Amino acid sequence: NAGVTQTPKFQVLKTGQSMTLQCAQDMNHEYMSWYRQDPGMGLRLIHYSVGAGITDQGEVPNGYNVSRSTTEDFPLRLLSAAPSQTSVYFCASSGQSFYGYTFGSGTRLTVV
Amino acid sequence: AQSVTQLGSHVSVSEGALVLLRCNYSSSVPPYLFWYVQYPNQGLQLLLKYTSAATLVKGINGFEAEFKKSETSFHLTKPSAHMRDAAEYFCAVRPGGANSKLTFGKGITLSVRP
């Protein structure tokens, strides 16, 4: 049981480049979310999804796009990377709302 | 909208001492509450959760938390700290029902002195 798989684990981008962070889960979970973690800020919600074809914005959505074409996958796209997007990104998934989320191991992104 | 407040960013205790990490929440509907732990350079691991059954919840590694509706609190405790408990701890709230988002506090770093 792989759980939540994120790729890549590390990435360095130049300002203005675009890229996609991949997230896949094999638990048939309805809910999936993307968070970014910055020192002293906790985890802030970027985008989330309650099922295939349904996405919504979280607390800090600007500069990021998502789509959910299948239950398993929830990629996060950075449209034009900026140094302010340097962060650790976590993908998470959950079944019913009274379950906790299961987190991936994270992607450490540096934008130079 | 829901929110979580974790007062203070750092707590230091001696090995064997009581651990108390505070969490207060706000939610317009009865919430589900969670504590997560993050060890250095790792992802988040669920410690325990409150889902409206028992108000005293026991989790992994000897931790427990008590839901107090009147105080809107969900403080995390452990009777005796161990060196391996040094980590960052996050409290999180998730309203019940559809479209419910998980909102985190800013986290507390626990240090354990020998």
PDB file of C-alpha atoms in Angstrom:
ATOM      1  CA  ASN A   1       0.000   0.000   0.000  1.00  0.00           C
ATOM      2  CA  ALA A   2       1.871   3.079  -1.266  1.00  0.00           C
ATOM      3  CA  GLY A   3      -0.437   5.700   0.306  1.00  0.00           C
ATOM      4  CA  VAL A   4       0.233   9.192  -1.069  1.00  0.00           C
ATOM      5  CA  THR A   5       3.138   9.504  -3.496  1.00  0.00           C
ATOM      6  CA  GLN A   6       4.671  12.858  -4.399  1.00  0.00           C
ATOM      7  CA  THR A   7       7.236  13.523  -7.082  1.00  0.00           C
ATOM      8  CA  PRO A   8       9.782  14.994  -7.318  1.00  0.00           C
ATOM      9  CA  LYS A   9      11.238  15.175  -3.794  1.00  0.00           C
ATOM     10  CA  PHE A  10      13.482  18.129  -4.617  1.00  0.00           C
ATOM     11  CA  GLN A  11      13.365  20.714  -7.393  1.00  0.00           C
ATOM     12  CA  VAL A  12      15.202  23.921  -8.247  1.00  0.00           C
ATOM     13  CA  LEU A  13      13.520  26.296 -10.679  1.00  0.00           C
ATOM     14  CA  LYS A  14      14.492  29.575 -12.220  1.00  0.00           C
ATOM     15  CA  THR A  15      12.147  32.525 -11.878  1.00  0.00           C
ATOM     16  CA  GLY A  16       9.515  32.384 -14.602  1.00  0.00           C
ATOM     17  CA  GLN A  17       9.757  28.660 -15.270  1.00  0.00           C
ATOM     18  CA  SER A  18       6.709  26.444 -14.963  1.00  0.00           C
ATOM     19  CA  MET A  19       6.451  22.963 -13.570  1.00  0.00           C
ATOM     20  CA  THR A  20       4.018  20.385 -12.242  1.00  0.00           C
ATOM     21  CA  LEU A  21       4.232  18.687  -8.871  1.00  0.00           C
ATOM     22  CA  GLN A  22       2.739  15.228  -9.069  1.00  0.00           C
ATOM     23  CA  CYS A  23       0.545  13.599  -6.424  1.00  0.00           C
ATOM     24  CA  ALA A  24      -1.067  10.171  -6.561  1.00  0.00           C
ATOM     25  CA  GLN A  25      -2.958   8.135  -3.971  1.00  0.00           C
ATOM     26  CA  ASP A  26      -4.037   4.515  -4.111  1.00  0.00           C
ATOM     27  CA  MET A  27      -6.589   4.523  -1.284  1.00  0.00           C
ATOM     28  CA  ASN A  28      -9.628   5.569  -3.351  1.00  0.00           C
ATOM     29  CA  HIS A  29      -9.912   8.733  -1.258  1.00  0.00           C
ATOM     30  CA  GLU A  30     -12.409  11.415  -2.256  1.00  0.00           C
ATOM     31  CA  TYR A  31     -10.648  14.377  -0.669  1.00  0.00           C
ATOM     32  CA  MET A  32      -7.251  15.613  -1.808  1.00  0.00           C
ATOM     33  CA  SER A  33      -5.407  18.785  -0.876  1.00  0.00           C
ATOM     34  CA  TRP A  34      -2.194  20.668  -1.520  1.00  0.00           C
ATOM     35  CA  TYR A  35      -0.466  22.577   1.275  1.00  0.00           C
ATOM     36  CA  ARG A  36       2.663  24.640   1.468  1.00  0.00           C
ATOM     37  CA  GLN A  37       4.762  24.764   4.618  1.00  0.00           C
ATOM     38  CA  ASP A  38       6.858  27.790   5.477  1.00  0.00           C
ATOM     39  CA  PRO A  39       8.752  28.459   8.751  1.00  0.00           C
ATOM     40  CA  GLY A  40       6.486  29.995  11.372  1.00  0.00           C
ATOM     41  CA  MET A  41       3.431  29.802   9.101  1.00  0.00           C
ATOM     42  CA  GLY A  42       2.285  26.237   9.649  1.00  0.00           C
ATOM     43  CA  LEU A  43       0.637  24.547   6.680  1.00  0.00           C
ATOM     44  CA  ARG A  44      -1.458  26.708   4.415  1.00  0.00           C
ATOM     45  CA  LEU A  45      -4.011  25.268   2.023  1.00  0.00           C
ATOM     46  CA  ILE A  46      -3.409  26.027  -1.655  1.00  0.00           C
ATOM     47  CA  HIS A  47      -6.151  24.047  -3.424  1.00  0.00           C
ATOM     48  CA  TYR A  48      -8.334  21.133  -2.563  1.00  0.00           C
ATOM     49  CA  SER A  49     -10.701  18.687  -4.246  1.00  0.00           C
ATOM     50  CA  VAL A  50     -13.720  16.755  -2.995  1.00  0.00           C
ATOM     51  CA  GLY A  51     -13.791  14.374  -5.942  1.00  0.00           C
ATOM     52  CA  ALA A  52     -12.864  13.898  -9.582  1.00  0.00           C
ATOM     53  CA  GLY A  53     -13.734  16.993 -11.598  1.00  0.00           C
ATOM     54  CA  ILE A  54     -14.279  19.194  -8.514  1.00  0.00           C
ATOM     55  CA  THR A  55     -11.648  21.600  -7.201  1.00  0.00           C
ATOM     56  CA  ASP A  56     -11.695  24.748  -5.125  1.00  0.00           C
ATOM     57  CA  GLN A  57      -9.286  27.372  -3.855  1.00  0.00           C
ATOM     58  CA  GLY A  58      -7.756  27.363  -0.445  1.00  0.00           C
ATOM     59  CA  GLU A  59      -6.051  30.114   1.521  1.00  0.00           C
ATOM     60  CA  VAL A  60      -3.116  30.839  -0.854  1.00  0.00           C
ATOM     61  CA  PRO A  61      -4.128  29.839  -4.429  1.00  0.00           C
ATOM     62  CA  ASN A  62      -2.464  32.605  -6.438  1.00  0.00           C
ATOM     63  CA  GLY A  63       0.172  31.356  -8.876  1.00  0.00           C
ATOM     64  CA  TYR A  64      -1.027  27.748  -8.727  1.00  0.00           C
ATOM     65  CA  ASN A  65      -3.432  25.658 -10.796  1.00  0.00           C
ATOM     66  CA  VAL A  66      -4.896  22.210 -10.156  1.00  0.00           C
ATOM     67  CA  SER A  67      -7.101  19.715 -11.908  1.00  0.00           C
ATOM     68  CA  ARG A  68      -8.596  16.374 -10.828  1.00  0.00           C
ATOM     69  CA  SER A  69      -9.380  14.249 -13.850  1.00  0.00           C
ATOM     70  CA  THR A  70      -9.181  10.975 -11.889  1.00  0.00           C
ATOM     71  CA  THR A  71      -9.743   9.992  -8.261  1.00  0.00           C
ATOM     72  CA  GLU A  72      -6.104   8.968  -7.907  1.00  0.00           C
ATOM     73  CA  ASP A  73      -4.212  11.993  -9.235  1.00  0.00           C
ATOM     74  CA  PHE A  74      -4.105  15.642  -8.170  1.00  0.00           C
ATOM     75  CA  PRO A  75      -1.239  17.534  -9.844  1.00  0.00           C
ATOM     76  CA  LEU A  76      -0.253  21.056  -8.806  1.00  0.00           C
ATOM     77  CA  ARG A  77       0.979  23.390 -11.531  1.00  0.00           C
ATOM     78  CA  LEU A  78       3.157  26.418 -10.976  1.00  0.00           C
ATOM     79  CA  LEU A  79       2.442  28.738 -13.872  1.00  0.00           C
ATOM     80  CA  SER A  80       5.407  31.126 -13.615  1.00  0.00           C
ATOM     81  CA  ALA A  81       7.631  30.396 -10.638  1.00  0.00           C
ATOM     82  CA  ALA A  82       8.569  33.208  -8.262  1.00  0.00           C
ATOM     83  CA  PRO A  83      11.039  33.228  -5.334  1.00  0.00           C
ATOM     84  CA  SER A  84       8.039  33.607  -2.977  1.00  0.00           C
ATOM     85  CA  GLN A  85       6.997  30.090  -3.996  1.00  0.00           C
ATOM     86  CA  THR A  86      10.117  28.609  -2.430  1.00  0.00           C
ATOM     87  CA  SER A  87       8.603  26.229   0.088  1.00  0.00           C
ATOM     88  CA  VAL A  88       7.926  22.631   1.020  1.00  0.00           C
ATOM     89  CA  TYR A  89       4.776  21.330  -0.644  1.00  0.00           C
ATOM     90  CA  PHE A  90       2.649  18.535   0.771  1.00  0.00           C
ATOM     91  CA  CYS A  91      -0.132  16.624  -0.905  1.00  0.00           C
ATOM     92  CA  ALA A  92      -2.676  14.865   1.295  1.00  0.00           C
ATOM     93  CA  SER A  93      -5.747  12.698   0.862  1.00  0.00           C
ATOM     94  CA  SER A  94      -8.677  11.632   3.017  1.00  0.00           C
ATOM     95  CA  GLY A  95     -11.750   9.474   2.955  1.00  0.00           C
ATOM     96  CA  GLN A  96     -14.741  10.723   4.918  1.00  0.00           C
ATOM     97  CA  SER A  97     -14.374  14.041   6.729  1.00  0.00           C
ATOM     98  CA  PHE A  98     -13.977  12.465  10.155  1.00  0.00           C
ATOM     99  CA  TYR A  99     -10.824  10.736   9.019  1.00  0.00           C
ATOM    100  CA  GLY A 100      -7.500  12.461   9.223  1.00  0.00           C
ATOM    101  CA  TYR A 101      -5.633  13.256   6.085  1.00  0.00           C
ATOM    102  CA  THR A 102      -2.753  11.031   4.973  1.00  0.00           C
ATOM    103  CA  PHE A 103       0.228  13.073   3.859  1.00  0.00           C
ATOM    104  CA  GLY A 104       2.853  12.502   1.222  1.00  0.00           C
ATOM    105  CA  SER A 105       6.536  12.934   2.027  1.00  0.00           C
ATOM    106  CA  GLY A 106       6.717  16.392   0.468  1.00  0.00           C
ATOM    107  CA  THR A 107       8.454  18.256  -2.342  1.00  0.00           C
ATOM    108  CA  ARG A 108      11.108  20.804  -1.428  1.00  0.00           C
ATOM    109  CA  LEU A 109      11.024  23.538  -4.081  1.00  0.00           C
ATOM    110  CA  THR A 110      13.565  26.323  -4.446  1.00  0.00           C
ATOM    111  CA  VAL A 111      12.997  29.154  -6.923  1.00  0.00           C
ATOM    112  CA  VAL A 112      16.098  31.186  -7.756  1.00  0.00           C
TER     113      VAL A 112
ATOM    114  CA  ALA B   1     -14.813  29.586   8.653  1.00  0.00           C
ATOM    115  CA  GLN B   2     -12.651  27.651  11.059  1.00  0.00           C
ATOM    116  CA  SER B   3      -9.317  28.514  12.652  1.00  0.00           C
ATOM    117  CA  VAL B   4      -6.758  27.111  15.074  1.00  0.00           C
ATOM    118  CA  THR B   5      -4.589  28.954  17.579  1.00  0.00           C
ATOM    119  CA  GLN B   6      -1.451  27.394  18.990  1.00  0.00           C
ATOM    120  CA  LEU B   7       0.048  29.796  21.512  1.00  0.00           C
ATOM    121  CA  GLY B   8       3.806  30.013  21.509  1.00  0.00           C
ATOM    122  CA  SER B   9       6.103  28.569  18.888  1.00  0.00           C
ATOM    123  CA  HIS B  10       8.460  26.599  21.106  1.00  0.00           C
ATOM    124  CA  VAL B  11       8.148  24.486  24.241  1.00  0.00           C
ATOM    125  CA  SER B  12      11.096  22.977  26.078  1.00  0.00           C
ATOM    126  CA  VAL B  13      10.773  20.260  28.735  1.00  0.00           C
ATOM    127  CA  SER B  14      13.117  17.940  30.570  1.00  0.00           C
ATOM    128  CA  GLU B  15      13.085  14.242  29.814  1.00  0.00           C
ATOM    129  CA  GLY B  16      10.490  12.606  32.055  1.00  0.00           C
ATOM    130  CA  ALA B  17       8.508  15.819  32.549  1.00  0.00           C
ATOM    131  CA  LEU B  18       4.911  16.458  31.565  1.00  0.00           C
ATOM    132  CA  VAL B  19       4.300  17.648  28.026  1.00  0.00           C
ATOM    133  CA  LEU B  20       1.442  20.104  27.481  1.00  0.00           C
ATOM    134  CA  LEU B  21       0.855  21.652  24.056  1.00  0.00           C
ATOM    135  CA  ARG B  22      -2.109  23.985  23.821  1.00  0.00           C
ATOM    136  CA  CYS B  23      -4.628  24.268  21.012  1.00  0.00           C
ATOM    137  CA  ASN B  24      -7.756  26.393  20.766  1.00  0.00           C
ATOM    138  CA  TYR B  25     -10.102  26.281  17.814  1.00  0.00           C
ATOM    139  CA  SER B  26     -13.053  28.102  16.335  1.00  0.00           C
ATOM    140  CA  SER B  27     -15.632  26.481  14.108  1.00  0.00           C
ATOM    141  CA  SER B  28     -19.173  27.373  13.129  1.00  0.00           C
ATOM    142  CA  VAL B  29     -20.209  23.706  13.192  1.00  0.00           C
ATOM    143  CA  PRO B  30     -19.174  20.801  15.439  1.00  0.00           C
ATOM    144  CA  PRO B  31     -15.606  20.085  14.419  1.00  0.00           C
ATOM    145  CA  TYR B  32     -13.325  17.151  14.001  1.00  0.00           C
ATOM    146  CA  LEU B  33      -9.953  17.875  15.613  1.00  0.00           C
ATOM    147  CA  PHE B  34      -6.541  16.408  14.952  1.00  0.00           C
ATOM    148  CA  TRP B  35      -2.970  16.497  16.205  1.00  0.00           C
ATOM    149  CA  TYR B  36      -0.149  15.765  13.786  1.00  0.00           C
ATOM    150  CA  VAL B  37       3.556  15.332  14.463  1.00  0.00           C
ATOM    151  CA  GLN B  38       6.379  16.147  12.071  1.00  0.00           C
ATOM    152  CA  TYR B  39       9.876  14.844  12.726  1.00  0.00           C
ATOM    153  CA  PRO B  40      12.771  16.682  11.054  1.00  0.00           C
ATOM    154  CA  ASN B  41      12.765  16.420   7.268  1.00  0.00           C
ATOM    155  CA  GLN B  42       9.731  14.170   7.243  1.00  0.00           C
ATOM    156  CA  GLY B  43       6.056  14.413   6.376  1.00  0.00           C
ATOM    157  CA  LEU B  44       3.181  14.689   8.840  1.00  0.00           C
ATOM    158  CA  GLN B  45       1.971  11.750  10.879  1.00  0.00           C
ATOM    159  CA  LEU B  46      -1.417  11.590  12.570  1.00  0.00           C
ATOM    160  CA  LEU B  47      -1.074  11.398  16.376  1.00  0.00           C
ATOM    161  CA  LEU B  48      -4.739  11.328  17.337  1.00  0.00           C
ATOM    162  CA  LYS B  49      -8.163  12.622  16.380  1.00  0.00           C
ATOM    163  CA  TYR B  50     -11.430  13.683  18.004  1.00  0.00           C
ATOM    164  CA  THR B  51     -14.528  12.688  16.048  1.00  0.00           C
ATOM    165  CA  SER B  52     -17.308  13.364  18.593  1.00  0.00           C
ATOM    166  CA  ALA B  53     -17.172  10.030  20.406  1.00  0.00           C
ATOM    167  CA  ALA B  54     -15.129  10.121  23.641  1.00  0.00           C
ATOM    168  CA  THR B  55     -13.859  13.549  24.703  1.00  0.00           C
ATOM    169  CA  LEU B  56     -10.574  12.078  25.965  1.00  0.00           C
ATOM    170  CA  VAL B  57      -8.693  10.704  23.014  1.00  0.00           C
ATOM    171  CA  LYS B  58      -5.638   8.471  23.199  1.00  0.00           C
ATOM    172  CA  GLY B  59      -3.127   8.430  20.395  1.00  0.00           C
ATOM    173  CA  ILE B  60       0.166   6.910  19.475  1.00  0.00           C
ATOM    174  CA  ASN B  61       3.434   7.209  21.431  1.00  0.00           C
ATOM    175  CA  GLY B  62       1.627   7.800  24.761  1.00  0.00           C
ATOM    176  CA  PHE B  63      -0.018  11.089  23.777  1.00  0.00           C
ATOM    177  CA  GLU B  64      -3.590  12.009  24.581  1.00  0.00           C
ATOM    178  CA  ALA B  65      -5.845  15.035  24.154  1.00  0.00           C
ATOM    179  CA  GLU B  66      -9.080  16.191  25.744  1.00  0.00           C
ATOM    180  CA  PHE B  67     -11.838  17.953  23.835  1.00  0.00           C
ATOM    181  CA  LYS B  68     -13.427  20.714  25.939  1.00  0.00           C
ATOM    182  CA  LYS B  69     -16.295  22.354  24.117  1.00  0.00           C
ATOM    183  CA  SER B  70     -16.837  25.052  26.752  1.00  0.00           C
ATOM    184  CA  GLU B  71     -13.223  26.162  26.397  1.00  0.00           C
ATOM    185  CA  THR B  72     -12.973  25.441  22.634  1.00  0.00           C
ATOM    186  CA  SER B  73      -9.745  23.626  23.418  1.00  0.00           C
ATOM    187  CA  PHE B  74      -8.021  20.412  22.406  1.00  0.00           C
ATOM    188  CA  HIS B  75      -4.739  20.400  24.352  1.00  0.00           C
ATOM    189  CA  LEU B  76      -2.191  17.626  23.800  1.00  0.00           C
ATOM    190  CA  THR B  77      -0.493  15.971  26.776  1.00  0.00           C
ATOM    191  CA  LYS B  78       1.979  13.244  27.571  1.00  0.00           C
ATOM    192  CA  PRO B  79       2.818  12.330  31.186  1.00  0.00           C
ATOM    193  CA  SER B  80       6.524  11.729  30.636  1.00  0.00           C
ATOM    194  CA  ALA B  81       8.558  13.206  27.783  1.00  0.00           C
ATOM    195  CA  HIS B  82      11.127  11.157  25.923  1.00  0.00           C
ATOM    196  CA  MET B  83      13.987  12.416  23.775  1.00  0.00           C
ATOM    197  CA  ARG B  84      12.318  10.889  20.711  1.00  0.00           C
ATOM    198  CA  ASP B  85       9.306  13.210  21.219  1.00  0.00           C
ATOM    199  CA  ALA B  86      11.329  16.195  19.981  1.00  0.00           C
ATOM    200  CA  ALA B  87       9.461  17.308  16.868  1.00  0.00           C
ATOM    201  CA  GLU B  88       6.996  19.877  15.569  1.00  0.00           C
ATOM    202  CA  TYR B  89       3.360  19.415  16.526  1.00  0.00           C
ATOM    203  CA  PHE B  90       0.386  20.742  14.621  1.00  0.00           C
ATOM    204  CA  CYS B  91      -3.212  21.038  15.732  1.00  0.00           C
ATOM    205  CA  ALA B  92      -5.830  21.024  12.969  1.00  0.00           C
ATOM    206  CA  VAL B  93      -9.599  21.463  12.678  1.00  0.00           C
ATOM    207  CA  ARG B  94     -11.986  20.116  10.078  1.00  0.00           C
ATOM    208  CA  PRO B  95     -15.708  20.926  10.128  1.00  0.00           C
ATOM    209  CA  GLY B  96     -18.014  17.994   9.589  1.00  0.00           C
ATOM    210  CA  GLY B  97     -19.963  17.619   6.366  1.00  0.00           C
ATOM    211  CA  ALA B  98     -19.139  17.935   2.699  1.00  0.00           C
ATOM    212  CA  ASN B  99     -16.506  20.267   1.289  1.00  0.00           C
ATOM    213  CA  SER B 100     -14.749  20.407   4.627  1.00  0.00           C
ATOM    214  CA  LYS B 101     -11.213  21.728   4.563  1.00  0.00           C
ATOM    215  CA  LEU B 102      -8.509  20.856   7.088  1.00  0.00           C
ATOM    216  CA  THR B 103      -7.076  24.001   8.670  1.00  0.00           C
ATOM    217  CA  PHE B 104      -3.801  23.913  10.600  1.00  0.00           C
ATOM    218  CA  GLY B 105      -2.354  25.976  13.399  1.00  0.00           C
ATOM    219  CA  LYS B 106       1.135  27.415  13.036  1.00  0.00           C
ATOM    220  CA  GLY B 107       2.733  24.552  14.926  1.00  0.00           C
ATOM    221  CA  ILE B 108       4.765  24.194  18.125  1.00  0.00           C
ATOM    222  CA  THR B 109       8.319  22.898  18.265  1.00  0.00           C
ATOM    223  CA  LEU B 110       8.904  20.610  21.236  1.00  0.00           C
ATOM    224  CA  SER B 111      12.441  20.277  22.564  1.00  0.00           C
ATOM    225  CA  VAL B 112      13.343  17.669  25.178  1.00  0.00           C
ATOM    226  CA  ARG B 113      16.346  18.299  27.433  1.00  0.00           C
ATOM    227  CA  PRO B 114      18.330  15.338  28.775  1.00  0.00           C
TER     228      PRO B 114
END
